[in-house]
Short mmCIF file of C-alpha atoms and ligand atoms in Angstrom, two decimals:
data_model
loop_
_atom_site.label_atom_id
_atom_site.label_comp_id
_atom_site.label_asym_id
_atom_site.label_seq_id
_atom_site.Cartn_x
_atom_site.Cartn_y
_atom_site.Cartn_z
CA MET S 20 96.46 138.61 83.19
CA SER S 21 100.15 138.82 84.77
CA ILE S 22 103.31 138.54 83.31
CA SER S 23 103.97 135.57 85.15
CA ASP S 24 100.77 134.12 84.36
CA LYS S 25 101.35 134.71 80.68
CA ASN S 26 105.02 132.81 80.75
CA GLU S 27 103.01 129.55 82.64
CA ASN S 28 100.43 129.82 80.33
CA LEU S 29 103.22 129.96 77.15
CA LEU S 30 104.75 126.98 79.12
CA ILE S 31 101.74 125.04 79.13
CA LYS S 32 100.80 125.47 75.49
CA ALA S 33 104.26 124.56 74.13
CA GLU S 34 104.36 121.55 76.39
CA ALA S 35 100.99 120.31 75.18
CA GLY S 36 102.12 120.37 71.41
CA LYS S 37 99.68 123.17 70.57
CA ASP S 38 100.88 125.21 67.23
CA LEU S 39 103.51 127.83 68.50
CA THR S 40 103.63 130.85 66.63
CA ARG S 41 106.81 133.14 65.71
CA GLU S 42 105.95 135.50 68.63
CA ASP S 43 105.50 132.57 70.89
CA ILE S 44 108.97 131.30 69.74
CA ILE S 45 110.47 134.62 70.61
CA ALA S 46 108.83 134.85 73.85
CA LEU S 47 110.26 131.42 74.74
CA LEU S 48 113.63 132.20 74.29
CA LYS S 49 113.38 135.35 75.91
CA LEU S 50 111.53 133.93 79.17
CA PRO S 51 113.61 135.67 82.29
CA PHE S 52 116.22 133.04 83.62
CA LYS S 53 114.14 131.95 86.56
CA TYR S 54 112.18 130.07 83.88
CA SER S 55 114.86 127.87 82.45
CA ALA S 56 114.40 124.85 84.60
CA ALA S 57 110.76 124.89 84.02
CA LEU S 58 111.43 125.10 80.24
CA TYR S 59 114.17 122.31 80.30
CA LEU S 60 111.79 120.19 82.45
CA ALA S 61 109.29 120.55 79.82
CA ALA S 62 111.19 119.50 76.94
CA ASP S 63 112.79 116.82 79.05
CA ARG S 64 108.77 115.45 79.49
CA VAL S 65 108.01 115.74 75.81
CA ARG S 66 110.93 114.23 74.84
CA LYS S 67 110.64 110.93 77.51
CA GLN S 68 107.08 111.08 76.10
CA GLN S 69 107.93 110.98 71.84
CA MET S 70 111.00 109.22 72.47
CA GLY S 71 111.41 107.41 75.42
CA ASP S 72 114.33 106.79 77.79
CA GLU S 73 117.09 105.33 75.39
CA ILE S 74 119.98 107.64 73.84
CA PHE S 75 120.59 106.61 70.40
CA LEU S 76 124.26 106.29 69.09
CA ARG S 77 125.73 107.41 65.58
CA GLY S 78 129.57 107.08 65.21
CA ILE S 79 131.26 109.55 63.34
CA ILE S 80 134.04 108.92 60.66
CA GLU S 81 135.75 112.38 59.84
CA PHE S 82 137.03 111.19 56.61
CA SER S 83 138.33 114.35 55.02
CA ASN S 84 139.30 117.70 56.37
CA HIS S 85 139.69 119.50 52.91
CA CYS S 86 137.32 121.95 52.85
CA GLU S 87 136.71 124.16 49.33
CA ARG S 88 134.31 126.65 51.22
CA ASN S 89 135.63 129.48 53.20
CA CYS S 90 133.39 130.04 56.28
CA LEU S 91 134.29 132.69 58.35
CA TYR S 92 133.35 130.50 61.59
CA CYS S 93 134.95 127.17 60.83
CA GLY S 94 138.61 126.28 61.05
CA LEU S 95 138.44 123.79 58.13
CA ARG S 96 137.71 126.38 55.79
CA LYS S 97 139.82 126.81 52.39
CA GLY S 98 141.74 130.10 53.70
CA ASN S 99 143.37 128.40 56.88
CA THR S 100 146.89 127.53 56.37
CA ASN S 101 148.17 126.48 59.30
CA LEU S 102 145.46 122.97 59.32
CA SER S 103 147.30 119.96 58.00
CA ARG S 104 144.90 118.39 55.78
CA TYR S 105 143.80 114.70 55.23
CA ARG S 106 141.99 112.47 53.06
CA MET S 107 141.41 108.87 54.93
CA THR S 108 141.83 106.21 52.23
CA GLU S 109 138.47 103.97 51.47
CA ASP S 110 140.37 100.79 53.14
CA GLU S 111 140.93 103.42 56.12
CA ILE S 112 137.29 104.36 56.30
CA LEU S 113 136.19 100.82 55.39
CA ALA S 114 138.51 99.28 58.84
CA THR S 115 136.58 102.40 60.56
CA ALA S 116 133.31 101.54 59.74
CA ALA S 117 134.11 97.79 60.57
CA GLN S 118 135.14 98.74 64.34
CA ILE S 119 131.74 100.91 64.70
CA LYS S 120 129.98 97.72 63.57
CA LYS S 121 132.07 96.06 65.98
CA THR S 122 131.17 98.35 68.73
CA GLY S 123 127.97 97.54 68.39
CA VAL S 124 126.94 101.33 67.18
CA PRO S 125 124.09 100.81 64.27
CA THR S 126 124.74 103.98 62.60
CA VAL S 127 127.77 105.28 60.85
CA VAL S 128 127.90 109.13 59.93
CA LEU S 129 130.21 109.68 57.12
CA GLN S 130 131.51 113.50 57.74
CA SER S 131 133.92 115.80 55.53
CA GLY S 132 134.83 119.60 54.40
CA GLU S 133 133.16 120.00 50.99
CA ASP S 134 135.68 118.04 48.99
CA SER S 135 135.02 117.33 45.45
CA PHE S 136 138.03 114.57 45.23
CA PHE S 137 134.87 112.86 46.62
CA SER S 138 133.36 112.52 43.60
CA GLN S 139 129.89 110.81 42.76
CA ASP S 140 131.42 107.81 42.02
CA ILE S 141 133.89 107.47 45.07
CA VAL S 142 131.27 108.33 47.13
CA CYS S 143 128.75 105.62 46.08
CA ARG S 144 131.21 102.92 46.12
CA LEU S 145 131.92 104.05 49.52
CA ILE S 146 128.80 103.46 50.33
CA GLU S 147 128.17 100.07 48.80
CA ARG S 148 130.96 98.72 50.54
CA ILE S 149 129.89 99.70 53.78
CA ARG S 150 126.84 98.30 53.09
CA LYS S 151 128.11 95.23 51.88
CA GLU S 152 130.71 94.75 54.42
CA THR S 153 129.00 96.04 57.71
CA ASP S 154 125.24 96.53 57.08
CA LEU S 155 125.57 99.82 58.75
CA ILE S 156 122.93 102.44 58.24
CA ILE S 157 124.91 105.48 56.34
CA THR S 158 124.08 108.86 57.24
CA LEU S 159 126.12 111.28 54.85
CA SER S 160 127.10 114.72 56.16
CA ILE S 161 129.11 116.13 52.98
CA GLY S 162 127.63 119.31 52.21
CA GLU S 163 125.77 120.77 49.01
CA ARG S 164 125.46 118.63 45.67
CA SER S 165 123.54 118.33 42.88
CA LEU S 166 120.13 116.45 43.01
CA ASN S 167 121.77 113.77 40.69
CA ASP S 168 124.50 113.16 43.24
CA TYR S 169 121.93 112.80 46.20
CA GLN S 170 120.05 110.38 43.65
CA ALA S 171 123.00 108.31 43.49
CA PHE S 172 124.02 108.08 46.84
CA GLN S 173 120.54 107.16 47.72
CA HIS S 174 120.69 104.22 44.82
CA ALA S 175 124.18 103.12 46.26
CA GLY S 176 122.25 102.69 49.79
CA ALA S 177 122.58 105.88 51.87
CA ASN S 178 119.63 106.67 53.88
CA ARG S 179 120.40 109.70 56.15
CA TYR S 180 121.64 112.75 55.62
CA LEU S 181 122.92 115.81 57.65
CA LEU S 182 123.34 119.47 56.26
CA LYS S 183 122.83 122.15 58.67
CA HIS S 184 121.10 125.37 57.35
CA GLU S 185 123.24 127.08 59.95
CA THR S 186 121.21 130.37 60.17
CA ALA S 187 118.18 131.56 59.08
CA SER S 188 119.04 134.86 58.40
CA ARG S 189 120.03 135.32 54.80
CA GLU S 190 122.38 138.28 55.62
CA LEU S 191 124.11 136.82 58.16
CA TYR S 192 124.52 133.51 55.71
CA LYS S 193 125.68 135.87 53.20
CA TYR S 194 128.29 137.44 55.62
CA LEU S 195 129.52 134.19 57.40
CA ARG S 196 129.57 131.68 54.02
CA PRO S 197 131.02 133.76 51.24
CA GLY S 198 129.94 132.71 47.93
CA CYS S 199 127.12 130.56 49.20
CA ASP S 200 123.78 130.94 48.64
CA TRP S 201 121.06 130.30 51.43
CA GLU S 202 118.46 129.45 48.91
CA ASN S 203 120.64 126.74 47.35
CA ARG S 204 121.01 125.21 50.52
CA LEU S 205 117.42 125.17 51.44
CA GLN S 206 116.90 123.84 48.01
CA CYS S 207 119.21 121.19 48.78
CA LEU S 208 117.42 120.06 51.95
CA ARG S 209 114.18 120.00 50.20
CA HIS S 210 115.40 117.82 47.76
CA LEU S 211 117.14 114.99 50.47
CA LYS S 212 113.56 115.30 52.35
CA GLN S 213 111.78 114.52 48.60
CA LEU S 214 114.13 111.70 47.83
CA GLY S 215 112.92 110.36 51.04
CA PHE S 216 116.37 110.66 53.21
CA GLU S 217 115.81 110.86 57.05
CA THR S 218 117.02 114.34 57.00
CA GLY S 219 118.95 116.64 59.38
CA THR S 220 119.15 120.52 59.70
CA GLY S 221 120.46 122.50 62.28
CA ASN S 222 122.52 125.86 63.24
CA MET S 223 124.83 127.12 65.61
CA VAL S 224 124.06 129.65 68.49
CA GLY S 225 125.68 132.55 69.67
CA LEU S 226 127.02 133.73 66.06
CA PRO S 227 127.79 137.15 66.01
CA GLY S 228 124.87 139.51 65.32
CA GLN S 229 122.66 136.94 65.75
CA THR S 230 119.15 137.66 67.62
CA GLN S 231 116.62 135.91 69.33
CA GLU S 232 114.43 136.66 66.36
CA ILE S 233 116.84 135.15 64.20
CA LEU S 234 117.17 131.68 66.34
CA ALA S 235 113.21 131.97 66.69
CA ASP S 236 113.49 131.60 62.66
CA ASP S 237 115.74 128.83 62.41
CA LEU S 238 113.38 127.17 64.61
CA LEU S 239 110.71 127.87 62.10
CA VAL S 240 112.84 126.34 59.55
CA MET S 241 113.33 122.98 61.30
CA LYS S 242 109.98 122.75 61.50
CA LEU S 243 108.79 123.91 58.03
CA LEU S 244 111.58 121.58 56.46
CA ASN S 245 110.00 118.55 58.71
CA ALA S 246 113.51 117.82 59.51
CA ASP S 247 113.72 114.28 60.96
CA MET S 248 117.34 114.93 62.87
CA LEU S 249 118.42 118.42 64.61
CA GLY S 250 122.08 119.86 65.24
CA ILE S 251 121.88 122.81 67.23
CA GLY S 252 125.54 123.42 68.81
CA PRO S 253 127.15 126.89 70.24
CA PHE S 254 129.56 128.65 68.18
CA ILE S 255 133.00 128.20 69.70
CA ALA S 256 135.63 130.72 68.05
CA HIS S 257 138.63 129.14 66.22
CA PRO S 258 142.13 131.08 66.51
CA ASP S 259 142.66 130.67 62.80
CA THR S 260 139.45 132.00 61.18
CA PRO S 261 138.16 135.80 60.96
CA LEU S 262 135.91 135.47 63.79
CA ALA S 263 138.93 134.41 65.89
CA GLY S 264 138.54 136.07 69.71
CA ILE S 265 134.40 136.45 69.52
CA ASP S 266 133.91 134.39 72.86
CA ASN S 267 130.83 132.70 73.61
CA ASP S 268 130.36 130.92 76.59
CA ASP S 269 126.92 131.07 76.66
CA ILE S 270 126.01 127.44 77.06
CA GLU S 271 122.08 128.59 78.13
CA LEU S 272 121.10 129.95 75.08
CA THR S 273 122.03 126.84 73.31
CA LEU S 274 119.99 124.43 75.86
CA ARG S 275 117.03 126.94 75.46
CA VAL S 276 117.33 126.60 71.78
CA LEU S 277 117.51 122.98 71.91
CA ALA S 278 114.32 122.75 74.42
CA VAL S 279 112.47 124.11 72.34
CA ALA S 280 113.19 122.84 69.21
CA ARG S 281 112.12 119.53 71.34
CA LEU S 282 108.95 121.67 72.35
CA LEU S 283 108.11 122.24 68.50
CA THR S 284 109.18 119.16 66.43
CA ARG S 285 108.18 116.71 69.25
CA ASN S 286 109.70 113.67 67.72
CA THR S 287 112.90 114.27 66.29
CA ASN S 288 116.09 113.07 66.84
CA ILE S 289 118.42 115.62 68.63
CA PRO S 290 122.13 115.09 69.19
CA ALA S 291 123.65 116.76 72.34
CA THR S 292 126.38 118.21 70.24
CA THR S 293 129.93 117.53 70.99
CA ALA S 294 130.22 121.10 70.81
CA LEU S 295 128.01 121.57 73.84
CA ALA S 296 130.37 118.96 75.72
CA THR S 297 133.84 121.35 74.44
CA LEU S 298 132.01 124.44 76.12
CA HIS S 299 130.90 122.95 79.53
CA PRO S 300 132.06 120.17 81.01
CA GLN S 301 128.26 118.60 81.49
CA GLY S 302 127.14 120.02 78.16
CA ARG S 303 126.33 116.61 77.25
CA LEU S 304 124.44 115.80 80.45
CA LEU S 305 122.58 119.05 80.45
CA ALA S 306 121.31 118.51 76.86
CA LEU S 307 119.98 115.18 77.51
CA GLN S 308 117.83 116.65 80.26
CA ALA S 309 116.58 119.60 77.91
CA GLY S 310 115.22 117.86 74.98
CA ALA S 311 118.06 115.93 73.25
CA ASN S 312 118.56 111.97 72.68
CA VAL S 313 121.16 110.73 70.61
CA VAL S 314 124.71 111.10 71.12
CA MET S 315 127.48 110.79 68.32
CA PRO S 316 131.01 109.32 69.50
CA ASP S 317 133.78 110.27 67.04
CA PHE S 318 135.56 107.07 65.89
CA THR S 319 137.73 108.93 63.55
CA PRO S 320 141.49 107.11 63.98
CA GLU S 321 143.51 109.13 66.35
CA ILE S 322 145.93 110.35 63.83
CA TYR S 323 143.52 112.25 62.29
CA LYS S 324 140.94 112.98 64.83
CA SER S 325 142.86 116.18 66.08
CA ARG S 326 143.09 117.64 62.49
CA TYR S 327 139.39 117.78 62.06
CA ASP S 328 140.04 121.29 63.56
CA ILE S 329 136.27 122.87 63.08
CA TYR S 330 136.42 124.95 66.63
CA PRO S 331 139.19 124.06 69.06
CA GLY S 332 138.96 122.18 72.16
CA ARG S 333 136.66 119.66 70.70
CA ALA S 334 135.94 117.24 73.97
CA ASP S 335 136.45 113.42 74.02
CA VAL S 336 139.81 112.37 74.37
CA GLY S 337 140.58 108.27 73.99
CA SER S 338 139.24 105.62 71.47
CA ALA S 339 135.57 105.87 70.89
CA VAL S 340 134.90 102.35 72.92
CA GLU S 341 136.74 104.06 75.83
CA ILE S 342 134.75 107.29 75.33
CA ILE S 343 130.85 105.20 75.06
CA SER S 344 131.96 103.41 78.26
CA ARG S 345 132.34 106.39 80.09
CA LEU S 346 128.95 108.00 78.56
CA GLU S 347 127.45 104.88 79.76
CA LYS S 348 128.32 105.51 83.47
CA ASP S 349 127.54 109.36 83.39
CA PHE S 350 123.98 108.51 81.41
CA GLN S 351 122.76 106.01 84.20
CA SER S 352 123.69 108.41 86.65
CA ILE S 353 120.56 110.63 85.05
CA GLY S 354 118.37 107.24 84.55
CA ARG S 355 119.09 107.17 80.80
CA THR S 356 120.28 104.08 78.76
CA LEU S 357 122.14 103.73 75.58
CA LEU S 358 120.47 101.74 73.17
CA TYR S 359 122.14 99.90 70.13
CA SER S 360 119.23 99.98 67.71
CA PRO S 361 119.60 102.44 64.57
CA GLY S 362 116.78 104.88 66.31
CA HIS S 363 114.65 105.78 63.38
CA ARG S 364 112.37 108.86 63.71
CA PRO S 365 109.20 107.53 64.58
CA ASN S 366 106.11 107.78 62.74
N1 5AD X 101 131.88 126.60 66.08
C1 5AD X 101 130.55 125.61 66.32
N2 5AD X 101 130.37 124.83 65.17
C2 5AD X 101 130.87 124.99 64.08
N3 5AD X 101 130.49 124.67 62.66
C3 5AD X 101 131.60 125.05 62.36
N4 5AD X 101 132.48 125.86 62.74
C4 5AD X 101 132.05 125.70 63.97
C5 5AD X 101 132.48 126.74 65.25
N5 5AD X 101 133.43 127.83 65.07
C6 5AD X 101 129.91 123.63 62.47
C7 5AD X 101 128.87 123.90 61.46
C8 5AD X 101 128.84 123.06 60.59
C9 5AD X 101 129.74 122.03 60.97
C10 5AD X 101 130.74 121.72 60.09
O1 5AD X 101 130.43 122.59 62.55
O2 5AD X 101 127.46 123.96 62.22
O3 5AD X 101 127.91 122.44 60.13
FE1 SF4 X 102 133.41 123.91 55.09
FE2 SF4 X 102 131.46 123.28 56.26
FE3 SF4 X 102 133.38 124.45 57.51
FE4 SF4 X 102 132.00 125.79 55.74
S1 SF4 X 102 131.48 124.79 57.52
S2 SF4 X 102 134.50 125.79 55.85
S3 SF4 X 102 131.29 124.38 54.33
S4 SF4 X 102 133.38 122.37 56.39
#
């Protein structure tokens, strides 16, 4: 068989949902550039067949930029003394949740650094109040916690949890996240799944030292965990971190990982991440045409938003309502509509 026949067959196999081996995944990631469009189209068809043409919305509140960790890539790292830190009050968080509700967005994502100020009790009270006052579906994205905490959060009414595994390479993980343990993170993810959370994981693409083999392992982690949501975004260097100046302008590789994630996991919820929109003006639309089906507008109040400075130049200026109406126009141009429904992972 010629190499081009081999590549065509691999794409057909991937689109048909046949089990992909690690070698298959690596080959998809390494396909010559001329196959990119075919790969994205295959992922787009699987997205349409499995998830439909609607784009699900999740409203984010970044309620604290305090973080006790020191990840080399992240602007919120403890060692970044240039950052002005904030914590939103409970009432501010509730008022923002009410705004999300008013906009018609059915889900709130509560996101923060790893901030133990927000104890189990405080987080539970927040969840209970949001459930009672707004009835929004609650997603937490607050890092590694004990099984006991996760149980309490669930009891209080949280239904979903995002915890990106960041990279499948134990060595890279150890280097990038000093003092953190990869196995522990995976254990957290397994706990979340066992408890019945709709669980999100994901990675960054374009990290220094990352290879296509490592990216294939990222995709296998997503598959093996049976994750329900996948956050796949490009690494963007932050000037106030040890990785300052390591440029990543390769949107192509992130889109490829995203497309292969769709082909591999079929019916998962995959956001077109803000990081993609930051790296490329068309990043979000390109992702939505390469397998993604979710967008997550940021509802964090203006006074705090710019201080949630994970990486520089985060896209989306203006209020979330303005952002959504701009997105709506963009999405119509590619034949997609926003759906104001919960967007659970289909069975
Ligand atoms: N570039 C892209 N994404 C980043 N994150 C942290 N730092 C960066 C960066 N420099 C992402 C990580 C993490 C979340 C807080 O943001 O994936 O899960
Ligand atoms: Fe903290 Fe998460 Fe940033 Fe690491 S990636 S420094 S844990 S906010």
